[in-house]
Structures are given as structure tokens and as C-alpha cells.
């Protein structure tokens, strides 16, 4: 399993492209240059290596389409998902509808998230952390990691 690390700043050009930072490129499997980009749960985008996306869609394909919540989830999660590829200059072109969804302007942050990379507007990313106190973070960690083995 891929485990991305780090936060990287990048800039969108007039066409909606950004250069994949070298620090992230080094973490990709050899020859990996295809990704799927989709809406994130927050107002950001998720960039998945194709192999990670394939495993995720395999799980999603097994969900019960007769359940209205499943259909709603599929529409929200899969809607707009687009395969993208690094161009010869190492750039990725963001689909305009996804760029608009995340409110991306010129300055963006690529934040590692274990098996994917979140793409945030730099201002919104900074605001997210400014609004989270250390006490709230500690409480959240306790809630989500309860019963889990922490190393």
C-alpha cells in the first residue's frame, strides 16, 4: 500500500494545471503517471493513483444499489471523478468542474493522506487548521483512535 507523506505548495496556471512536486513524485511507484481525481468530503479534491482507485471502486461496486443511501453515496463520491495523467512536463490538468467545486484559486496545497493526495485551496487549508484548537484535535484523536492500537 502506498503511504504518501508531506504537504506541498503548488500554483495553478491559467489553464488549471499544476506541477506535481518532486517530493510527491519520488513517492510514486516507478512509472506511475495516471491518477483519478474526485471530489473530497471537505471542499477539496482527492488525487488517487489509478491502482488505489481501482481497489476502491471494486469495494463500491459490491454495494447494494437498491439502497437509496448507496445510490446517493455513489453519485456524490463518483460523480465528476476523472482520470488524469502527468503530461511530459510533469503537470496535471484539473477538470474545471472539480476545480470550481473545491474553490481552487492560484495557490494550492497538496496534502498527503495515506493512499491519496488532497488538493486544497491554500487559504482554505490554512483556515481549516487555524479553526482547530489543540484541545479539539486531542479530543478528535481520542474519539477516532479509541480501541485502536497506537504505535
C-alpha positions as MATLAB code, in Angstrom:
seq = 'XXXXXXXXXXXXXXXXXXXXXXXXXXXXXXXXXXXXXXXXXXXXXXXXXXXXXXXXXXXXXXXXXXXXXXXXXXXXXXXXXXXXXXXXXXXXXXXXXXXXXXXXXXXXXXXXXXXXXXXXXXXXXXXXXXXXXXXXXXXXXXXXXXXXXXX';
ca = [
       0.000    0.000    0.000;
       1.205    3.474   -0.856;
       1.743    5.796    2.062;
       2.192    9.399    0.979;
       3.859   11.874    3.343;
       4.144   15.660    3.396;
       2.454   18.892    2.377;
       3.462   20.715   -0.752;
       2.587   24.102   -2.171;
       1.891   24.477   -5.872;
       0.477   27.052   -8.252;
      -2.278   26.645  -10.825;
      -1.573   28.176  -14.214;
      -4.191   29.906  -16.380;
      -5.270   26.548  -17.859;
      -5.777   24.904  -14.437;
      -2.566   22.863  -14.454;
      -0.090   22.379  -11.637;
       3.339   20.820  -11.451;
       3.363   17.700   -9.290;
       6.020   18.490   -6.654;
       9.195   16.409   -6.813;
       8.731   15.283   -3.195;
       5.444   13.598   -4.151;
       6.754   12.283   -7.461;
       9.506   10.415   -5.597;
       6.862    8.640   -3.517;
       5.026    7.229   -6.546;
       5.677    3.685   -7.729;
       8.089    3.530  -10.674;
       6.406    4.655  -13.902;
       3.136    5.697  -12.220;
       1.714    8.688  -14.065;
      -2.037    8.049  -14.144;
      -4.446    9.188  -11.446;
      -8.131    9.611  -10.742;
      -9.219   12.930   -9.333;
     -12.521   13.279   -7.488;
     -14.404   15.448   -5.030;
     -13.237   15.186   -1.424;
     -15.501   15.017    1.608;
     -14.357   18.501    2.573;
     -14.114   21.297   -0.011;
     -11.013   19.792   -1.575;
     -10.150   17.271   -4.266;
      -8.716   13.780   -3.898;
      -5.971   12.579   -6.210;
      -5.705    8.770   -6.244;
      -3.106    6.653   -8.036;
      -5.064    4.517  -10.520;
      -4.330    1.253   -8.671;
      -5.667    2.706   -5.405;
      -8.787    3.970   -7.196;
      -9.388    0.552   -8.771;
      -9.374   -1.111   -5.341;
     -11.789    1.487   -4.025;
     -14.217    1.143   -6.936;
     -14.111   -2.636   -6.561;
     -15.406   -2.215   -2.986;
     -18.012    0.331   -4.114;
     -19.247   -1.950   -6.907;
     -20.258   -4.534   -4.295;
     -22.614   -2.126   -2.503;
     -26.375   -2.656   -2.780;
     -27.828   -0.363   -5.484;
     -31.327   -0.996   -4.089;
     -30.401    1.082   -1.029;
     -31.108    4.797   -1.694;
     -28.180    5.804    0.560;
     -25.816    3.724   -1.573;
     -27.052    5.409   -4.744;
     -26.683    8.830   -3.145;
     -23.166    7.994   -1.928;
     -22.150    6.720   -5.371;
     -23.431    9.870   -7.058;
     -21.654   12.157   -4.601;
     -18.418   10.164   -4.486;
     -18.070    9.007   -8.088;
     -19.732   11.975   -9.814;
     -17.124   14.034  -11.611;
     -14.318   11.536  -10.999;
     -11.901   11.891  -13.890;
      -8.773   10.075  -14.979;
      -5.839   12.452  -15.356;
      -2.264   11.908  -16.420;
       1.031   13.670  -15.866;
       1.980   15.480  -19.062;
       5.548   15.467  -20.388;
       6.361   18.475  -18.169;
       5.087   16.682  -15.027;
       1.866   18.701  -14.771;
      -1.701   17.622  -14.028;
      -4.702   19.375  -15.564;
      -7.631   19.833  -13.176;
     -11.115   19.422  -14.673;
     -12.876   22.835  -14.461;
     -15.938   21.459  -12.629;
     -13.783   19.878   -9.914;
     -11.610   22.976   -9.652;
     -14.784   25.013   -9.119;
     -16.176   22.514   -6.578;
     -13.089   22.881   -4.371;
     -12.904   26.657   -4.886;
      -9.327   26.419   -6.069;
      -7.613   29.658   -6.966;
      -3.996   30.199   -7.947;
      -2.261   28.899   -4.807;
      -2.958   25.311   -3.768;
      -1.685   22.825   -1.190;
      -1.195   19.138   -1.902;
      -1.585   17.326    1.425;
      -0.700   13.671    1.793;
      -3.499   11.481    3.098;
      -2.099    7.935    3.330;
      -3.206    6.449   -0.021;
      -4.272    9.654   -1.752;
      -3.363   13.311   -2.018;
      -5.828   16.031   -1.039;
      -5.745   19.195   -3.140;
      -6.843   22.304   -1.240;
      -7.076   25.988   -1.940;
      -4.131   27.334    0.109;
      -6.285   29.837    2.023;
      -8.943   27.256    2.929;
      -6.287   24.784    4.039;
      -4.701   27.333    6.340;
      -8.133   28.334    7.704;
      -9.007   24.685    8.427;
      -6.028   24.380   10.772;
      -6.484   27.816   12.319;
     -10.043   26.932   13.342;
      -8.984   23.692   15.077;
      -7.666   24.157   18.617;
      -5.137   21.751   20.097;
      -7.812   20.649   22.593;
     -10.286   19.907   19.810;
      -7.590   17.980   17.926;
      -6.756   15.963   21.041;
     -10.438   15.166   21.620;
     -10.898   14.145   17.989;
      -7.832   11.884   18.134;
      -9.171   10.231   21.270;
     -12.555    9.598   19.623;
     -11.308    8.166   16.349;
      -8.417    6.188   17.791;
     -10.335    4.721   20.758;
      -9.777    0.985   20.837;
      -7.210    1.267   18.071;
      -3.622    0.290   18.571;
      -1.418    3.362   18.546;
       2.274    2.943   17.912;
];
